[in-house]
mmCIF file of C-alpha atoms and ligand atoms in Angstrom:
data_model
loop_
_atom_site.group_PDB
_atom_site.id
_atom_site.type_symbol
_atom_site.label_atom_id
_atom_site.label_comp_id
_atom_site.label_asym_id
_atom_site.label_seq_id
_atom_site.Cartn_x
_atom_site.Cartn_y
_atom_site.Cartn_z
ATOM 1 C CA MET A 282 -17.351 0.993 -12.780
ATOM 2 C CA SER A 283 -19.293 -2.311 -12.814
ATOM 3 C CA GLU A 284 -21.105 -3.162 -9.633
ATOM 4 C CA VAL A 285 -19.180 -6.625 -9.619
ATOM 5 C CA TYR A 286 -15.901 -4.814 -9.368
ATOM 6 C CA ASN A 287 -16.989 -2.019 -7.150
ATOM 7 C CA PRO A 288 -14.029 -2.423 -4.617
ATOM 8 C CA PHE A 289 -16.018 -0.974 -1.794
ATOM 9 C CA LYS A 290 -18.663 -3.620 -2.272
ATOM 10 C CA ILE A 291 -16.035 -6.256 -2.419
ATOM 11 C CA MET A 292 -14.528 -4.965 0.929
ATOM 12 C CA GLN A 293 -17.956 -5.210 2.622
ATOM 13 C CA GLY A 294 -18.469 -8.783 1.408
ATOM 14 C CA GLN A 295 -15.015 -9.686 2.832
ATOM 15 C CA VAL A 296 -15.857 -8.083 6.123
ATOM 16 C CA GLU A 297 -19.172 -10.023 6.322
ATOM 17 C CA GLU A 298 -17.299 -13.295 5.447
ATOM 18 C CA ALA A 299 -14.634 -12.823 8.117
ATOM 19 C CA GLY A 300 -17.230 -11.508 10.736
ATOM 20 C CA ARG A 301 -19.328 -14.538 10.140
ATOM 21 C CA LEU A 302 -16.357 -16.970 10.652
ATOM 22 C CA LEU A 303 -15.682 -15.043 13.821
ATOM 23 C CA TYR A 304 -19.266 -15.310 14.963
ATOM 24 C CA LEU A 305 -19.354 -11.489 15.464
ATOM 25 C CA ASP A 306 -22.340 -9.357 16.478
ATOM 26 C CA GLU A 307 -24.316 -8.080 13.448
ATOM 27 C CA ASN A 308 -23.708 -4.561 14.666
ATOM 28 C CA ILE A 309 -20.036 -4.718 14.785
ATOM 29 C CA ILE A 310 -19.956 -6.007 11.249
ATOM 30 C CA GLU A 311 -22.225 -3.385 10.037
ATOM 31 C CA HIS A 312 -19.752 -0.897 11.806
ATOM 32 C CA LEU A 313 -16.654 -2.229 10.033
ATOM 33 C CA LYS A 314 -18.293 -2.142 6.729
ATOM 34 C CA TRP A 315 -18.473 1.598 6.656
ATOM 35 C CA PRO A 316 -15.917 4.434 7.033
ATOM 36 C CA GLN A 317 -16.313 6.297 10.379
ATOM 37 C CA ARG A 318 -15.712 9.732 8.464
ATOM 38 C CA GLU A 319 -15.430 10.736 5.065
ATOM 39 C CA TYR A 320 -14.766 14.171 3.284
ATOM 40 C CA LYS A 321 -15.156 15.419 -0.046
ATOM 41 C CA PHE A 322 -13.392 18.633 -1.252
ATOM 42 C CA THR A 323 -13.532 20.747 -4.365
ATOM 43 C CA LEU A 324 -9.904 22.481 -4.728
ATOM 44 C CA PRO A 325 -9.390 25.527 -6.872
ATOM 45 C CA VAL A 326 -5.847 25.503 -8.145
ATOM 46 C CA LYS A 327 -3.968 28.084 -10.118
ATOM 47 C CA MET A 328 -2.424 26.354 -13.388
ATOM 48 C CA ASP A 329 0.626 27.490 -15.330
ATOM 49 C CA ASP A 330 -1.513 29.179 -17.926
ATOM 50 C CA GLY A 331 -2.850 31.592 -15.245
ATOM 51 C CA LYS A 332 -6.250 29.989 -15.189
ATOM 52 C CA VAL A 333 -8.027 28.302 -12.142
ATOM 53 C CA LYS A 334 -8.874 24.616 -12.507
ATOM 54 C CA ILE A 335 -11.240 22.781 -9.958
ATOM 55 C CA PHE A 336 -10.064 19.395 -8.652
ATOM 56 C CA HIS A 337 -12.406 16.820 -6.835
ATOM 57 C CA ALA A 338 -10.587 15.410 -3.756
ATOM 58 C CA TYR A 339 -11.351 13.054 -0.943
ATOM 59 C CA ARG A 340 -10.156 11.945 2.591
ATOM 60 C CA VAL A 341 -11.741 8.802 3.981
ATOM 61 C CA GLN A 342 -11.176 7.669 7.577
ATOM 62 C CA HIS A 343 -12.219 4.160 7.843
ATOM 63 C CA ASN A 344 -11.521 3.367 11.489
ATOM 64 C CA PHE A 345 -10.178 4.934 14.626
ATOM 65 C CA ALA A 346 -10.741 2.002 17.014
ATOM 66 C CA ARG A 347 -6.980 1.311 17.541
ATOM 67 C CA GLY A 348 -5.390 4.690 16.783
ATOM 68 C CA PRO A 349 -5.404 7.629 14.556
ATOM 69 C CA ALA A 350 -6.327 6.965 10.807
ATOM 70 C CA LYS A 351 -3.219 6.355 8.642
ATOM 71 C CA GLY A 352 -2.836 6.058 4.812
ATOM 72 C CA GLY A 353 -1.684 7.455 1.701
ATOM 73 C CA ILE A 354 -2.895 10.355 -0.521
ATOM 74 C CA ARG A 355 -2.982 9.421 -4.245
ATOM 75 C CA PHE A 356 -2.999 11.777 -7.281
ATOM 76 C CA SER A 357 -4.929 9.653 -9.755
ATOM 77 C CA PRO A 358 -7.460 10.024 -12.591
ATOM 78 C CA ASP A 359 -9.509 7.062 -11.591
ATOM 79 C CA GLU A 360 -10.367 7.746 -7.911
ATOM 80 C CA ASN A 361 -13.712 8.050 -6.487
ATOM 81 C CA LEU A 362 -15.393 7.644 -3.133
ATOM 82 C CA ASP A 363 -15.753 3.860 -3.415
ATOM 83 C CA THR A 364 -12.134 3.113 -4.448
ATOM 84 C CA LEU A 365 -10.901 5.298 -1.628
ATOM 85 C CA ARG A 366 -13.495 3.759 0.860
ATOM 86 C CA ALA A 367 -12.067 0.243 0.047
ATOM 87 C CA LEU A 368 -8.402 1.433 0.090
ATOM 88 C CA ALA A 369 -9.023 3.094 3.592
ATOM 89 C CA ALA A 370 -10.470 -0.178 5.007
ATOM 90 C CA LEU A 371 -7.483 -1.985 3.611
ATOM 91 C CA MET A 372 -5.389 0.252 5.806
ATOM 92 C CA THR A 373 -7.442 -0.667 8.759
ATOM 93 C CA TRP A 374 -6.880 -4.194 8.364
ATOM 94 C CA LYS A 375 -3.239 -3.666 7.580
ATOM 95 C CA THR A 376 -2.321 -1.767 10.775
ATOM 96 C CA ALA A 377 -4.360 -4.337 12.787
ATOM 97 C CA VAL A 378 -2.665 -7.376 11.213
ATOM 98 C CA ALA A 379 0.767 -5.679 11.783
ATOM 99 C CA ASP A 380 -0.430 -5.041 15.501
ATOM 100 C CA ILE A 381 0.462 -1.285 15.288
ATOM 101 C CA PRO A 382 -1.446 1.392 17.156
ATOM 102 C CA LEU A 383 -3.110 2.930 14.078
ATOM 103 C CA GLY A 384 -6.198 3.034 12.217
ATOM 104 C CA GLY A 385 -7.030 3.222 8.552
ATOM 105 C CA GLY A 386 -7.457 6.152 6.093
ATOM 106 C CA LYS A 387 -6.934 7.134 2.487
ATOM 107 C CA GLY A 388 -7.023 10.241 0.386
ATOM 108 C CA GLY A 389 -7.187 11.030 -3.327
ATOM 109 C CA VAL A 390 -7.272 13.833 -5.742
ATOM 110 C CA CYS A 391 -8.566 13.097 -9.119
ATOM 111 C CA CYS A 392 -6.123 14.467 -11.679
ATOM 112 C CA ASN A 393 -3.585 13.516 -14.203
ATOM 113 C CA PRO A 394 -0.301 14.120 -12.483
ATOM 114 C CA ARG A 395 1.572 13.277 -15.849
ATOM 115 C CA GLU A 396 -0.039 16.293 -17.492
ATOM 116 C CA MET A 397 1.016 18.729 -14.674
ATOM 117 C CA SER A 398 4.058 20.686 -14.065
ATOM 118 C CA ASP A 399 5.819 20.431 -10.597
ATOM 119 C CA ARG A 400 4.505 24.027 -9.844
ATOM 120 C CA GLU A 401 0.951 22.822 -10.512
ATOM 121 C CA LEU A 402 1.529 19.753 -8.429
ATOM 122 C CA GLU A 403 2.721 21.949 -5.382
ATOM 123 C CA ASN A 404 -0.176 24.260 -5.774
ATOM 124 C CA LEU A 405 -2.517 21.172 -5.786
ATOM 125 C CA ALA A 406 -0.688 19.534 -2.669
ATOM 126 C CA ARG A 407 -0.922 22.774 -0.750
ATOM 127 C CA ALA A 408 -4.609 23.204 -1.804
ATOM 128 C CA TYR A 409 -5.414 19.696 -0.626
ATOM 129 C CA VAL A 410 -3.937 20.579 2.888
ATOM 130 C CA ARG A 411 -5.807 23.709 3.190
ATOM 131 C CA ALA A 412 -8.989 21.772 2.735
ATOM 132 C CA VAL A 413 -8.194 18.860 4.862
ATOM 133 C CA CYS A 414 -6.137 20.619 7.584
ATOM 134 C CA ASP A 415 -8.774 20.575 10.312
ATOM 135 C CA PHE A 416 -9.326 16.826 9.946
ATOM 136 C CA ILE A 417 -5.801 15.525 10.016
ATOM 137 C CA GLY A 418 -3.137 15.769 12.855
ATOM 138 C CA ILE A 419 -0.693 13.474 14.753
ATOM 139 C CA ASP A 420 -3.600 12.313 16.937
ATOM 140 C CA LYS A 421 -6.259 12.341 14.244
ATOM 141 C CA ASP A 422 -5.282 11.199 10.892
ATOM 142 C CA VAL A 423 -1.768 11.072 9.437
ATOM 143 C CA PRO A 424 -1.175 10.865 5.577
ATOM 144 C CA SER A 425 1.639 9.641 3.525
ATOM 145 C CA PRO A 426 2.324 9.239 -0.124
ATOM 146 C CA ASP A 427 0.567 6.841 -2.430
ATOM 147 C CA ILE A 428 0.317 6.435 -6.098
ATOM 148 C CA SER A 429 1.845 9.515 -8.013
ATOM 149 C CA THR A 430 2.710 11.300 -4.702
ATOM 150 C CA ASN A 431 6.102 11.124 -3.018
ATOM 151 C CA PRO A 432 8.337 12.523 -0.269
ATOM 152 C CA GLN A 433 8.576 16.000 -2.121
ATOM 153 C CA THR A 434 4.830 15.951 -2.073
ATOM 154 C CA MET A 435 4.696 15.350 1.643
ATOM 155 C CA ALA A 436 7.324 18.194 2.118
ATOM 156 C CA TRP A 437 5.005 20.790 0.428
ATOM 157 C CA MET A 438 2.105 19.283 2.450
ATOM 158 C CA MET A 439 3.800 19.517 5.825
ATOM 159 C CA ASP A 440 5.085 23.127 5.192
ATOM 160 C CA GLU A 441 1.519 24.183 4.175
ATOM 161 C CA TYR A 442 0.131 22.449 7.339
ATOM 162 C CA GLU A 443 2.670 24.023 9.610
ATOM 163 C CA THR A 444 1.965 27.527 8.039
ATOM 164 C CA ILE A 445 -1.524 27.091 8.999
ATOM 165 C CA ILE A 446 -1.265 25.786 12.440
ATOM 166 C CA ARG A 447 1.785 28.028 13.178
ATOM 167 C CA ARG A 448 3.880 25.625 14.894
ATOM 168 C CA HIS A 449 6.269 22.647 14.182
ATOM 169 C CA GLN A 450 4.644 19.332 13.693
ATOM 170 C CA PRO A 451 6.517 16.981 11.257
ATOM 171 C CA GLY A 452 4.610 13.927 12.406
ATOM 172 C CA VAL A 453 1.532 15.147 10.761
ATOM 173 C CA LEU A 454 2.622 13.431 7.627
ATOM 174 C CA THR A 455 5.143 10.476 6.863
ATOM 175 C CA ASP A 456 7.550 9.445 4.296
ATOM 176 C CA LYS A 457 9.018 12.987 4.351
ATOM 177 C CA PRO A 458 12.467 13.782 3.121
ATOM 178 C CA GLN A 459 15.050 13.014 5.948
ATOM 179 C CA PRO A 460 16.038 16.775 6.455
ATOM 180 C CA LEU A 461 12.422 17.452 7.183
ATOM 181 C CA GLY A 462 11.905 14.563 9.785
ATOM 182 C CA GLY A 463 11.850 11.725 7.576
ATOM 183 C CA THR A 464 13.294 8.415 8.957
ATOM 184 C CA GLU A 465 16.073 6.122 7.727
ATOM 185 C CA GLY A 466 14.696 3.066 6.029
ATOM 186 C CA ARG A 467 11.308 4.528 4.773
ATOM 187 C CA ARG A 468 12.321 4.412 1.046
ATOM 188 C CA ASP A 469 13.027 0.719 1.070
ATOM 189 C CA ALA A 470 10.300 -0.102 3.723
ATOM 190 C CA THR A 471 7.549 -1.412 1.563
ATOM 191 C CA ALA A 472 10.022 -3.517 -0.559
ATOM 192 C CA ARG A 473 11.712 -4.712 2.619
ATOM 193 C CA GLY A 474 8.489 -5.822 4.111
ATOM 194 C CA GLY A 475 7.733 -7.802 1.084
ATOM 195 C CA LEU A 476 11.141 -9.448 1.178
ATOM 196 C CA ILE A 477 10.680 -10.465 4.956
ATOM 197 C CA ALA A 478 7.266 -12.005 3.962
ATOM 198 C CA VAL A 479 8.941 -13.748 0.862
ATOM 199 C CA ARG A 480 11.791 -14.866 3.190
ATOM 200 C CA GLU A 481 9.331 -16.599 5.727
ATOM 201 C CA ALA A 482 7.105 -18.079 3.065
ATOM 202 C CA CYS A 483 10.182 -19.691 1.371
ATOM 203 C CA ARG A 484 11.302 -21.135 4.548
ATOM 204 C CA LEU A 485 7.918 -22.553 5.331
ATOM 205 C CA TYR A 486 7.186 -23.961 1.810
ATOM 206 C CA ASN A 487 10.595 -24.893 0.849
ATOM 207 C CA ILE A 488 11.074 -22.516 -2.069
ATOM 208 C CA ASP A 489 14.469 -21.194 -3.273
ATOM 209 C CA PRO A 490 14.307 -17.230 -2.968
ATOM 210 C CA THR A 491 17.283 -17.176 -5.277
ATOM 211 C CA GLY A 492 15.397 -18.439 -8.180
ATOM 212 C CA THR A 493 13.610 -16.252 -10.744
ATOM 213 C CA PHE A 494 11.186 -13.296 -10.176
ATOM 214 C CA ALA A 495 9.097 -10.925 -12.177
ATOM 215 C CA VAL A 496 7.883 -7.387 -11.249
ATOM 216 C CA GLN A 497 4.620 -5.937 -12.412
ATOM 217 C CA GLY A 498 4.496 -2.069 -12.307
ATOM 218 C CA PHE A 499 7.791 -0.170 -12.027
ATOM 219 C CA GLY A 500 6.660 2.722 -9.741
ATOM 220 C CA SER A 501 8.368 3.205 -6.363
ATOM 221 C CA ALA A 502 7.678 -0.146 -4.770
ATOM 222 C CA GLY A 503 8.400 -2.230 -8.079
ATOM 223 C CA GLN A 504 11.614 -0.281 -8.492
ATOM 224 C CA ARG A 505 12.815 -0.880 -5.070
ATOM 225 C CA ILE A 506 11.982 -4.527 -5.146
ATOM 226 C CA ALA A 507 13.710 -4.927 -8.545
ATOM 227 C CA LEU A 508 16.766 -3.326 -6.942
ATOM 228 C CA SER A 509 16.867 -5.201 -3.402
ATOM 229 C CA HIS A 510 15.537 -8.744 -4.041
ATOM 230 C CA ALA A 511 18.948 -10.187 -5.127
ATOM 231 C CA GLU A 512 20.759 -8.261 -2.582
ATOM 232 C CA PHE A 513 18.614 -9.356 0.178
ATOM 233 C CA PHE A 514 18.621 -13.010 -0.458
ATOM 234 C CA GLY A 515 22.308 -13.100 -1.973
ATOM 235 C CA GLY A 516 20.732 -13.979 -5.427
ATOM 236 C CA GLY A 517 17.882 -14.192 -7.606
ATOM 237 C CA LYS A 518 17.158 -13.440 -11.359
ATOM 238 C CA LEU A 519 14.788 -10.610 -12.455
ATOM 239 C CA ILE A 520 13.475 -11.932 -15.739
ATOM 240 C CA ALA A 521 10.450 -9.744 -16.561
ATOM 241 C CA VAL A 522 9.277 -6.316 -15.666
ATOM 242 C CA SER A 523 6.149 -4.142 -16.910
ATOM 243 C CA ASP A 524 4.943 -0.740 -16.453
ATOM 244 C CA SER A 525 1.741 1.194 -17.887
ATOM 245 C CA LYS A 526 3.293 1.348 -21.368
ATOM 246 C CA GLY A 527 4.517 -2.357 -21.869
ATOM 247 C CA GLY A 528 6.569 -5.215 -20.732
ATOM 248 C CA ILE A 529 10.109 -6.625 -21.297
ATOM 249 C CA TYR A 530 11.688 -10.052 -20.867
ATOM 250 C CA ASN A 531 15.015 -11.548 -20.715
ATOM 251 C CA LYS A 532 15.440 -15.120 -19.644
ATOM 252 C CA ASN A 533 19.204 -14.448 -18.706
ATOM 253 C CA GLY A 534 18.208 -11.674 -16.253
ATOM 254 C CA LEU A 535 17.482 -7.806 -16.452
ATOM 255 C CA ASP A 536 19.887 -5.427 -14.727
ATOM 256 C CA ALA A 537 17.642 -3.504 -12.227
ATOM 257 C CA ARG A 538 20.073 -0.542 -11.811
ATOM 258 C CA GLU A 539 20.394 -0.196 -15.668
ATOM 259 C CA LEU A 540 16.684 -0.616 -16.057
ATOM 260 C CA LEU A 541 15.955 2.041 -13.481
ATOM 261 C CA MET A 542 18.335 4.463 -15.365
ATOM 262 C CA HIS A 543 16.508 3.653 -18.536
ATOM 263 C CA LYS A 544 13.135 4.359 -16.869
ATOM 264 C CA LEU A 545 14.304 7.649 -15.450
ATOM 265 C CA LYS A 546 15.603 8.704 -18.912
ATOM 266 C CA THR A 547 12.721 7.478 -21.175
ATOM 267 C CA GLY A 548 9.869 7.215 -18.614
ATOM 268 C CA THR A 549 9.269 3.648 -19.356
ATOM 269 C CA VAL A 550 10.874 0.185 -19.234
ATOM 270 C CA VAL A 551 9.852 -0.280 -22.805
ATOM 271 C CA ASP A 552 12.752 -0.523 -25.354
ATOM 272 C CA PHE A 553 15.285 -1.429 -22.635
ATOM 273 C CA PRO A 554 18.344 -2.537 -24.602
ATOM 274 C CA GLY A 555 18.927 -6.267 -24.758
ATOM 275 C CA ALA A 556 15.339 -7.174 -23.487
ATOM 276 C CA GLN A 557 12.641 -8.708 -25.557
ATOM 277 C CA PRO A 558 9.307 -6.791 -25.820
ATOM 278 C CA VAL A 559 6.339 -8.566 -24.207
ATOM 279 C CA HIS A 560 2.777 -7.617 -23.640
ATOM 280 C CA ARG A 561 2.387 -6.019 -20.312
ATOM 281 C CA GLU A 562 -0.201 -8.338 -19.130
ATOM 282 C CA SER A 563 1.905 -11.498 -19.870
ATOM 283 C CA VAL A 564 4.633 -10.432 -17.099
ATOM 284 C CA LEU A 565 1.992 -11.631 -14.625
ATOM 285 C CA GLU A 566 1.827 -15.008 -16.239
ATOM 286 C CA MET A 567 5.628 -15.607 -16.380
ATOM 287 C CA ASP A 568 6.865 -18.929 -15.203
ATOM 288 C CA VAL A 569 8.921 -17.591 -12.252
ATOM 289 C CA ASP A 570 9.257 -18.505 -8.585
ATOM 290 C CA ILE A 571 8.188 -15.318 -7.256
ATOM 291 C CA LEU A 572 5.848 -12.618 -8.810
ATOM 292 C CA TYR A 573 5.519 -9.249 -7.323
ATOM 293 C CA PRO A 574 2.353 -7.357 -8.387
ATOM 294 C CA SER A 575 3.425 -3.779 -7.659
ATOM 295 C CA ALA A 576 0.952 -1.570 -9.662
ATOM 296 C CA ARG A 577 -2.738 -1.181 -9.001
ATOM 297 C CA GLU A 578 -5.988 -2.897 -7.902
ATOM 298 C CA ASN A 579 -7.513 -5.898 -9.826
ATOM 299 C CA ALA A 580 -4.413 -6.777 -11.779
ATOM 300 C CA ILE A 581 -5.095 -10.484 -11.193
ATOM 301 C CA SER A 582 -8.619 -11.467 -11.892
ATOM 302 C CA GLN A 583 -10.525 -14.639 -12.597
ATOM 303 C CA ALA A 584 -9.507 -13.907 -16.457
ATOM 304 C CA ASN A 585 -5.691 -14.429 -15.916
ATOM 305 C CA ALA A 586 -5.534 -16.157 -12.557
ATOM 306 C CA PRO A 587 -5.640 -19.615 -14.300
ATOM 307 C CA ASN A 588 -2.546 -18.702 -16.214
ATOM 308 C CA ILE A 589 -0.525 -17.494 -13.222
ATOM 309 C CA LYS A 590 2.582 -19.886 -12.797
ATOM 310 C CA ALA A 591 4.504 -18.344 -9.972
ATOM 311 C CA ARG A 592 5.000 -20.214 -6.670
ATOM 312 C CA ILE A 593 4.627 -17.068 -4.506
ATOM 313 C CA VAL A 594 2.628 -14.060 -5.518
ATOM 314 C CA CYS A 595 3.890 -11.181 -3.104
ATOM 315 C CA GLU A 596 1.394 -8.285 -3.284
ATOM 316 C CA LEU A 597 3.282 -5.273 -3.180
ATOM 317 C CA ALA A 598 0.359 -3.117 -4.601
ATOM 318 C CA ASN A 599 -2.945 -2.618 -2.606
ATOM 319 C CA GLY A 600 -5.801 -5.007 -3.720
ATOM 320 C CA PRO A 601 -4.082 -6.445 -6.904
ATOM 321 C CA THR A 602 -6.015 -9.735 -6.633
ATOM 322 C CA THR A 603 -9.910 -9.973 -7.145
ATOM 323 C CA PRO A 604 -11.855 -12.410 -4.778
ATOM 324 C CA GLU A 605 -12.468 -14.754 -7.584
ATOM 325 C CA ALA A 606 -8.893 -14.911 -8.300
ATOM 326 C CA ASP A 607 -7.952 -15.545 -4.608
ATOM 327 C CA GLU A 608 -9.987 -18.754 -4.794
ATOM 328 C CA ILE A 609 -8.510 -19.903 -8.114
ATOM 329 C CA LEU A 610 -4.718 -19.321 -6.937
ATOM 330 C CA PHE A 611 -5.565 -21.133 -3.509
ATOM 331 C CA LYS A 612 -6.924 -24.109 -5.394
ATOM 332 C CA LYS A 613 -3.662 -23.982 -7.759
ATOM 333 C CA ASN A 614 -1.644 -24.153 -4.498
ATOM 334 C CA ILE A 615 0.111 -20.773 -5.412
ATOM 335 C CA HIS A 616 0.953 -19.047 -2.124
ATOM 336 C CA VAL A 617 -0.352 -15.460 -2.139
ATOM 337 C CA LEU A 618 1.106 -13.088 0.478
ATOM 338 C CA PRO A 619 -1.665 -10.815 0.871
ATOM 339 C CA ASP A 620 -1.142 -6.927 0.572
ATOM 340 C CA VAL A 621 -2.019 -6.453 4.372
ATOM 341 C CA VAL A 622 1.251 -8.335 5.350
ATOM 342 C CA ALA A 623 3.319 -8.112 2.095
ATOM 343 C CA ASN A 624 3.179 -4.252 1.908
ATOM 344 C CA ALA A 625 2.672 -3.397 5.491
ATOM 345 C CA GLY A 626 6.449 -2.423 5.802
ATOM 346 C CA GLY A 627 5.542 0.950 4.440
ATOM 347 C CA VAL A 628 2.995 1.820 7.102
ATOM 348 C CA THR A 629 4.970 0.227 9.825
ATOM 349 C CA VAL A 630 8.109 2.263 9.197
ATOM 350 C CA SER A 631 5.622 5.230 8.969
ATOM 351 C CA LEU A 632 4.743 4.698 12.477
ATOM 352 C CA PHE A 633 8.592 4.505 13.378
ATOM 353 C CA GLU A 634 8.707 8.017 11.705
ATOM 354 C CA MET A 635 6.116 9.409 13.804
ATOM 355 C CA VAL A 636 7.547 7.940 17.034
ATOM 356 C CA GLN A 637 10.895 9.527 16.135
ATOM 357 C CA ASP A 638 9.330 12.886 15.155
ATOM 358 C CA SER A 639 7.636 13.047 18.449
ATOM 359 C CA TYR A 640 10.730 13.131 20.515
ATOM 360 C CA SER A 641 13.031 14.473 17.740
ATOM 361 C CA TYR A 642 15.531 11.778 18.034
ATOM 362 C CA PHE A 643 16.339 9.513 15.304
ATOM 363 C CA TRP A 644 17.243 5.937 14.903
ATOM 364 C CA ASP A 645 19.916 4.324 12.629
ATOM 365 C CA GLU A 646 18.901 2.274 9.573
ATOM 366 C CA GLU A 647 19.798 -0.959 11.237
ATOM 367 C CA THR A 648 17.393 -0.196 14.066
ATOM 368 C CA VAL A 649 14.653 0.503 11.859
ATOM 369 C CA ASN A 650 15.100 -2.653 9.748
ATOM 370 C CA ARG A 651 15.490 -4.718 12.766
ATOM 371 C CA ARG A 652 12.290 -3.557 14.344
ATOM 372 C CA LEU A 653 10.444 -3.828 11.131
ATOM 373 C CA ASP A 654 11.594 -7.480 10.656
ATOM 374 C CA ARG A 655 10.113 -8.355 14.080
ATOM 375 C CA ILE A 656 6.807 -6.918 13.436
ATOM 376 C CA LEU A 657 6.475 -8.241 9.985
ATOM 377 C CA THR A 658 7.691 -11.825 10.744
ATOM 378 C CA LYS A 659 5.153 -12.071 13.552
ATOM 379 C CA ALA A 660 2.273 -10.850 11.217
ATOM 380 C CA PHE A 661 3.283 -13.161 8.726
ATOM 381 C CA HIS A 662 3.126 -16.073 11.048
ATOM 382 C CA THR A 663 -0.099 -14.969 12.549
ATOM 383 C CA VAL A 664 -1.744 -15.075 9.265
ATOM 384 C CA GLU A 665 -0.060 -18.374 8.158
ATOM 385 C CA ASN A 666 -1.301 -20.183 11.362
ATOM 386 C CA THR A 667 -4.786 -18.758 10.714
ATOM 387 C CA ILE A 668 -4.734 -20.201 7.145
ATOM 388 C CA ARG A 669 -3.790 -23.728 8.563
ATOM 389 C CA GLU A 670 -6.194 -23.667 11.631
ATOM 390 C CA ARG A 671 -9.258 -22.561 9.371
ATOM 391 C CA ASN A 672 -8.412 -23.901 6.129
ATOM 392 C CA VAL A 673 -9.083 -20.536 4.444
ATOM 393 C CA HIS A 674 -7.358 -18.735 1.745
ATOM 394 C CA PRO A 675 -4.557 -16.101 2.814
ATOM 395 C CA ARG A 676 -6.599 -12.913 2.369
ATOM 396 C CA LEU A 677 -9.602 -14.351 4.313
ATOM 397 C CA ALA A 678 -7.104 -15.507 6.938
ATOM 398 C CA ALA A 679 -5.625 -11.931 7.000
ATOM 399 C CA MET A 680 -9.130 -10.278 7.248
ATOM 400 C CA ILE A 681 -9.967 -12.662 10.217
ATOM 401 C CA VAL A 682 -6.919 -11.680 12.168
ATOM 402 C CA GLY A 683 -7.448 -7.895 11.301
ATOM 403 C CA VAL A 684 -11.279 -7.790 11.948
ATOM 404 C CA ALA A 685 -10.977 -9.773 15.194
ATOM 405 C CA ARG A 686 -8.540 -7.140 16.511
ATOM 406 C CA ILE A 687 -10.548 -4.338 15.571
ATOM 407 C CA ALA A 688 -13.858 -5.712 17.006
ATOM 408 C CA GLU A 689 -12.032 -6.343 20.151
ATOM 409 C CA ALA A 690 -10.899 -2.614 20.337
ATOM 410 C CA ALA A 691 -14.336 -1.499 19.549
ATOM 411 C CA ARG A 692 -15.815 -3.669 22.082
ATOM 412 C CA LEU A 693 -13.427 -2.578 24.796
ATOM 413 C CA ARG A 694 -14.313 1.122 24.018
ATOM 414 C CA GLY A 695 -17.894 0.263 24.546
ATOM 415 C CA TRP A 696 -18.823 1.078 20.943
ATOM 416 C CA ILE A 697 -20.922 -2.183 20.332
HETATM 417 N N1 LIG B 285 0.673 4.367 0.951
HETATM 418 C C1 LIG B 285 1.112 3.150 1.637
HETATM 419 C C2 LIG B 285 0.228 2.027 2.007
HETATM 420 O O1 LIG B 285 -0.658 1.873 1.129
HETATM 421 C C3 LIG B 285 1.806 3.666 3.113
HETATM 422 C C4 LIG B 285 0.664 4.177 4.109
HETATM 423 C C5 LIG B 285 1.348 4.935 5.248
HETATM 424 O O2 LIG B 285 2.654 4.826 5.450
HETATM 425 O O3 LIG B 285 0.600 5.562 5.837
HETATM 426 O O4 LIG B 285 0.462 1.240 2.780
#
């Protein structure tokens, strides 16, 4: 990984910038630049061929000032301590901007889940929990799914955790299947949060949300947004979609439901009947009203930012835009809805799941969605007001809001 794109260094630079604008004490800036705790594990896992394979795994707990650490566990070949430190810090800003009583964490296992059977994935999930079990818990650190993990992974992990501690404690993890203490509305929460942010941005900037949109990445967030955008707004045409294998385009619109069936059957959006094949990178550069980057980090960089034509970029992925690209999009007057607001629906409904698990009494979907809407609408406007008051780009505005709240909590605790 080049030093320029070391995500941890980028995060530290962002904290310094926000901290300087807030005139924060040097020590609090230094405190926020580093995770409070980080763990590295080697996991022996029995594979289907009977052999044992060793996997490298991590859990980073960036900050606890406002509550227990919170954030996903990803299974992915490309993770290392620095990617996870950056993503854990992002969770700290995200929970602070949403103003929910949680900190930030992230975990990961270096593996290629596409080459593993369900049984191997289950063995890996359980091995991860055996390693991390002393360091997680409802009042310490509460994981959830992330890239290539899902509610089934959480079910295995929760079962392993409860087996070890010998009591029932479903709130140790979130985004579980509903029969095991999952909540209504969690599956759609990330996409719904993005739609709430888009709705508010469209009102503010006078943009029609029922125009065209493109989705980069067709994993769980990308699929849910493709399915729900038109329903949420009463219109809207999906014209381009990509995944890791390629891109597709149809100026008359793609049927999201049919596309999902095709993806489930073939494993990709490529060769979807009636669509024109396009390079997967070009989906980001489509002339659409709304672009949803929904894949991984650094998709929009200084190389392609000048070609972005969308009026709104709603970041369902974590960290899809580099700092250089942020400046370019800001100058082009493209409205970026930063990840810490745009995808905060997931972690917000995770908090609702923890609350419901703690008293074993569950809300209906309407209640979940209404409460989510109130929290995210407020977060969106807090960041928008900061953009205007300080004349800074949206990510810096969001950092200013998040960093100020954590600094205040750390100060009240007497840490600094
Ligand atoms: N993995 C999601 C995120 O990055 C959800 C985190 C959570 O619910 O803990 O925001």
